[in-house]
Short mmCIF file of C-alpha atoms in Angstrom, two decimals:
data_model
loop_
_atom_site.label_atom_id
_atom_site.label_comp_id
_atom_site.label_asym_id
_atom_site.label_seq_id
_atom_site.Cartn_x
_atom_site.Cartn_y
_atom_site.Cartn_z
CA ASP A 16 -161.28 -147.78 10.32
CA GLY A 17 -158.50 -150.24 9.68
CA GLY A 18 -155.90 -150.71 12.33
CA ILE A 19 -153.96 -153.03 14.56
CA THR A 20 -155.19 -154.02 18.02
CA GLN A 21 -153.07 -155.30 20.87
CA SER A 22 -154.51 -156.73 24.04
CA PRO A 23 -154.32 -156.52 26.93
CA LYS A 24 -152.75 -153.10 27.46
CA TYR A 25 -151.29 -154.18 30.82
CA LEU A 26 -150.39 -157.73 31.82
CA PHE A 27 -148.94 -159.13 34.99
CA ARG A 28 -147.18 -162.47 35.08
CA LYS A 29 -145.96 -164.58 37.93
CA GLU A 30 -142.55 -166.14 37.56
CA GLY A 31 -142.74 -169.50 35.81
CA GLN A 32 -145.92 -168.71 33.92
CA ASN A 33 -146.43 -168.50 30.18
CA VAL A 34 -148.50 -165.58 28.92
CA THR A 35 -149.86 -164.79 25.47
CA LEU A 36 -150.12 -161.32 23.99
CA SER A 37 -152.73 -160.78 21.32
CA CYS A 38 -152.23 -158.88 18.06
CA GLU A 39 -154.96 -158.52 15.44
CA GLN A 40 -154.99 -156.40 12.27
CA ASN A 41 -157.68 -155.63 9.72
CA LEU A 42 -155.42 -153.85 7.24
CA ASN A 43 -155.03 -156.88 4.97
CA HIS A 44 -151.27 -156.71 5.55
CA ASP A 45 -149.23 -159.80 4.78
CA ALA A 46 -146.35 -159.06 7.15
CA MET A 47 -146.52 -158.85 10.94
CA TYR A 48 -143.85 -158.21 13.55
CA TRP A 49 -143.23 -158.31 17.29
CA TYR A 50 -140.82 -155.92 18.96
CA ARG A 51 -139.66 -155.55 22.51
CA GLN A 52 -138.91 -152.08 23.85
CA ASP A 53 -136.83 -151.43 26.95
CA PRO A 54 -135.86 -147.97 28.20
CA GLY A 55 -132.89 -146.62 26.27
CA GLN A 56 -132.65 -149.65 23.97
CA GLY A 57 -134.93 -148.77 21.11
CA LEU A 58 -136.88 -151.55 19.41
CA ARG A 59 -135.59 -155.10 19.22
CA LEU A 60 -137.17 -157.58 16.82
CA ILE A 61 -138.47 -160.79 18.38
CA TYR A 62 -140.25 -162.57 15.52
CA TYR A 63 -141.72 -161.68 12.16
CA SER A 64 -143.99 -163.32 9.62
CA GLN A 65 -144.46 -162.46 5.96
CA ILE A 66 -147.07 -165.08 5.16
CA VAL A 67 -149.56 -167.29 6.93
CA ASN A 68 -148.10 -170.42 8.53
CA ASP A 69 -144.54 -169.10 8.26
CA PHE A 70 -142.45 -166.99 10.60
CA GLN A 71 -138.81 -166.22 11.31
CA LYS A 72 -136.79 -165.48 14.41
CA GLY A 73 -135.63 -161.96 14.96
CA ASP A 74 -132.72 -160.78 17.03
CA ILE A 75 -134.02 -161.82 20.47
CA ALA A 76 -136.32 -164.82 19.90
CA GLU A 77 -135.12 -166.93 22.85
CA GLY A 78 -137.89 -167.43 25.40
CA TYR A 79 -140.64 -166.42 22.98
CA SER A 80 -142.91 -168.27 20.56
CA VAL A 81 -145.42 -167.20 17.91
CA SER A 82 -147.98 -168.62 15.53
CA ARG A 83 -149.52 -167.31 12.32
CA GLU A 84 -152.57 -169.42 11.58
CA LYS A 85 -154.56 -166.52 10.17
CA LYS A 86 -153.49 -163.49 8.17
CA GLU A 87 -155.11 -161.19 10.70
CA SER A 88 -153.58 -162.63 13.85
CA PHE A 89 -150.03 -163.00 15.19
CA PRO A 90 -150.05 -163.87 18.93
CA LEU A 91 -146.85 -163.84 20.95
CA THR A 92 -146.28 -166.20 23.87
CA VAL A 93 -143.75 -165.20 26.49
CA THR A 94 -142.59 -168.45 28.02
CA SER A 95 -141.08 -169.16 31.41
CA ALA A 96 -137.74 -169.54 29.61
CA GLN A 97 -137.63 -165.77 29.08
CA LYS A 98 -135.69 -164.69 32.14
CA ASN A 99 -136.36 -160.97 31.97
CA PRO A 100 -139.77 -160.50 30.36
CA THR A 101 -140.73 -157.19 31.92
CA ALA A 102 -140.93 -154.80 28.94
CA PHE A 103 -143.20 -152.97 26.54
CA TYR A 104 -144.20 -155.17 23.60
CA LEU A 105 -145.18 -153.73 20.25
CA CYS A 106 -146.86 -155.48 17.36
CA ALA A 107 -146.69 -154.04 13.85
CA SER A 108 -147.89 -154.92 10.39
CA SER A 109 -147.00 -153.88 6.87
CA LYS A 110 -147.31 -154.74 3.24
CA VAL A 111 -144.45 -157.02 2.29
CA GLU A 112 -142.85 -154.35 0.13
CA GLY A 113 -140.81 -152.30 2.54
CA HIS A 114 -141.45 -148.81 1.31
CA TYR A 115 -144.90 -148.43 2.83
CA GLY A 116 -143.77 -148.32 6.43
CA TYR A 117 -145.23 -150.08 9.44
CA THR A 118 -148.49 -149.66 11.30
CA PHE A 119 -148.06 -150.24 15.03
CA GLY A 120 -150.43 -151.31 17.74
CA SER A 121 -150.65 -149.39 21.00
CA GLY A 122 -148.54 -151.91 22.88
CA THR A 123 -148.77 -154.27 25.84
CA ARG A 124 -146.84 -153.57 29.01
CA LEU A 125 -145.84 -156.84 30.66
CA THR A 126 -144.68 -156.90 34.25
CA VAL A 127 -143.40 -159.88 36.22
CA VAL A 128 -144.69 -159.91 39.80
CA ALA B 142 -125.66 -154.56 5.99
CA GLN B 143 -127.94 -151.75 6.91
CA SER B 144 -127.76 -149.60 9.98
CA VAL B 145 -129.10 -146.32 11.27
CA THR B 146 -127.60 -143.98 13.82
CA GLN B 147 -129.47 -141.27 15.64
CA LEU B 148 -127.18 -138.64 17.06
CA GLY B 149 -128.25 -137.60 20.53
CA SER B 150 -130.48 -139.70 22.76
CA HIS B 151 -132.02 -136.52 24.16
CA VAL B 152 -132.67 -133.14 22.53
CA SER B 153 -134.14 -130.16 24.33
CA VAL B 154 -135.57 -127.08 22.60
CA SER B 155 -137.64 -124.10 23.65
CA GLU B 156 -141.18 -123.73 22.42
CA GLY B 157 -141.09 -121.91 19.07
CA ALA B 158 -137.50 -122.89 18.33
CA LEU B 159 -136.25 -125.01 15.46
CA VAL B 160 -136.35 -128.77 15.96
CA LEU B 161 -133.49 -130.74 14.41
CA LEU B 162 -133.19 -134.47 15.02
CA ARG B 163 -130.26 -136.15 13.31
CA CYS B 164 -130.22 -139.50 11.54
CA ASN B 165 -127.46 -141.11 9.50
CA TYR B 166 -127.87 -144.38 7.68
CA SER B 167 -125.74 -147.04 6.09
CA SER B 168 -127.01 -149.03 3.14
CA SER B 169 -125.32 -150.63 0.14
CA VAL B 170 -128.35 -149.94 -2.07
CA PRO B 171 -130.83 -147.08 -2.30
CA PRO B 172 -132.71 -147.17 0.98
CA TYR B 173 -136.21 -146.46 2.09
CA LEU B 174 -136.10 -144.14 5.10
CA PHE B 175 -138.69 -143.39 7.73
CA TRP B 176 -139.31 -141.28 10.79
CA TYR B 177 -141.72 -142.45 13.47
CA VAL B 178 -142.99 -140.71 16.60
CA GLN B 179 -143.90 -142.39 19.88
CA TYR B 180 -145.84 -140.73 22.69
CA PRO B 181 -145.60 -142.24 26.20
CA ASN B 182 -147.16 -145.69 26.55
CA GLN B 183 -148.27 -145.73 22.93
CA GLY B 184 -147.18 -147.40 19.74
CA LEU B 185 -145.15 -145.73 17.01
CA GLN B 186 -146.80 -143.58 14.37
CA LEU B 187 -145.35 -142.97 10.92
CA LEU B 188 -144.38 -139.30 10.52
CA LEU B 189 -142.94 -139.40 7.01
CA LYS B 190 -141.06 -141.60 4.57
CA TYR B 191 -138.55 -141.30 1.74
CA THR B 192 -139.02 -143.75 -1.14
CA SER B 193 -136.75 -142.34 -3.89
CA ALA B 194 -139.08 -139.63 -5.13
CA ALA B 195 -138.55 -136.07 -3.88
CA THR B 196 -135.57 -135.68 -1.57
CA LEU B 197 -137.45 -133.24 0.67
CA VAL B 198 -140.26 -135.10 2.33
CA LYS B 199 -143.10 -133.46 4.21
CA GLY B 200 -144.91 -135.31 6.94
CA ILE B 201 -147.59 -134.83 9.52
CA ASN B 202 -147.59 -132.21 12.28
CA GLY B 203 -145.37 -129.81 10.29
CA PHE B 204 -142.30 -132.07 10.22
CA GLU B 205 -140.12 -132.58 7.19
CA ALA B 206 -136.91 -134.43 6.38
CA GLU B 207 -134.34 -134.15 3.62
CA PHE B 208 -132.59 -137.12 2.08
CA LYS B 209 -128.93 -136.29 1.40
CA LYS B 210 -127.18 -139.15 -0.32
CA SER B 211 -123.74 -137.54 -0.18
CA GLU B 212 -124.00 -137.22 3.59
CA THR B 213 -126.00 -140.46 4.10
CA SER B 214 -128.34 -138.42 6.25
CA PHE B 215 -132.08 -138.05 6.75
CA HIS B 216 -132.46 -135.39 9.44
CA LEU B 217 -135.89 -134.45 10.76
CA THR B 218 -136.80 -130.79 11.17
CA LYS B 219 -139.66 -128.59 12.24
CA PRO B 220 -139.40 -124.79 12.08
CA SER B 221 -141.20 -124.08 15.34
CA ALA B 222 -141.52 -126.51 18.23
CA HIS B 223 -144.78 -126.94 20.06
CA MET B 224 -145.24 -128.45 23.50
CA SER B 225 -147.20 -131.31 21.91
CA ASP B 226 -144.08 -132.32 19.94
CA ALA B 227 -142.49 -133.71 23.10
CA ALA B 228 -142.11 -137.42 22.35
CA GLU B 229 -139.57 -140.01 21.24
CA TYR B 230 -138.60 -140.09 17.59
CA PHE B 231 -137.22 -143.06 15.70
CA CYS B 232 -135.42 -143.08 12.39
CA ALA B 233 -135.60 -146.33 10.39
CA VAL B 234 -134.19 -147.83 7.17
CA SER B 235 -135.19 -150.70 4.92
CA SER B 236 -134.20 -151.92 1.47
CA VAL B 237 -134.79 -154.70 -0.97
CA VAL B 238 -131.50 -156.44 -0.15
CA ALA B 239 -132.58 -156.80 3.47
CA GLY B 240 -135.84 -158.40 2.42
CA PHE B 241 -137.52 -155.14 3.37
CA LYS B 242 -136.82 -155.83 7.03
CA THR B 243 -136.77 -152.47 8.81
CA ILE B 244 -133.92 -151.46 11.08
CA PHE B 245 -134.76 -148.87 13.75
CA GLY B 246 -132.46 -146.38 15.36
CA ALA B 247 -132.17 -146.17 19.13
CA GLY B 248 -134.48 -143.18 19.30
CA THR B 249 -134.18 -139.52 20.31
CA ARG B 250 -136.31 -138.12 23.07
CA LEU B 251 -137.40 -134.54 22.35
CA PHE B 252 -138.11 -132.22 25.28
CA VAL B 253 -139.86 -128.91 24.66
CA LYS B 254 -139.45 -126.16 27.25
CA ALA B 255 -142.07 -123.49 27.76
#
C-alpha cells in the first residue's frame, strides 16, 4: 500500500545538537510539506517543496533546514538555532493540484533533554 | 488572502447525540475545503473534501459537511456520535490563487461522553 513514513516516532535531542527527521513517501506525489504542531496552536508550516531540488520557507522556517534530492524523500533537520524544538512534527505529501488533499505521516515527537 | 476559522476549540457531546463542528472560511476565489481528523499521537487523516461539485459532501465514518457559499461555512456533522469519534478535527482551505497551499484551522477537540 502507498503511504508516507516518518521516522523515528520518538526522538530525544540534547541542547546544541542537530537532529534529522526522516520522511519518505511512495505515493508518487510531487509536493511535500513539514508542519510543527504544538498544543492549542494547530499546524504551522515549516517548509514545503513542490518539485525535486526546490523548496520554500513556510511560516516558521527559522532554525530548520530541508533538502529534496529525491521525489520520495524530504528530510527535516532541526538545528541548534531552533530555541524551542520540543514539538510534534508532521510530514505530508500531495499532488501539486490542491484539490486532492494531503496524506500525512504518523508524526515524530521531538523532545529536548 | 485565505483563512479558516473553527468556532470552539473544544466541543463535548453525549454518545448518540448530533455532532456539529463549525468552520468558516475566507477566500477571494472558489475554495477547496477539507476536514481532517487526528487521533492522539497520530497524523491527520482526510475525512472529506469539497471541490466544487455537490455542496453536500459525505466522508468516512458517517461524517458529512455542507458547503454554504452565502455563509462562507463548511460545518462538519454526524447524526449520532460514537465514543470512537473522540479526536481533534481540523478544517482546511486551499485555492489556485494561493498556489494550492493549504491553510489549516486551529482545530476543534471533540469529547464524547458515555
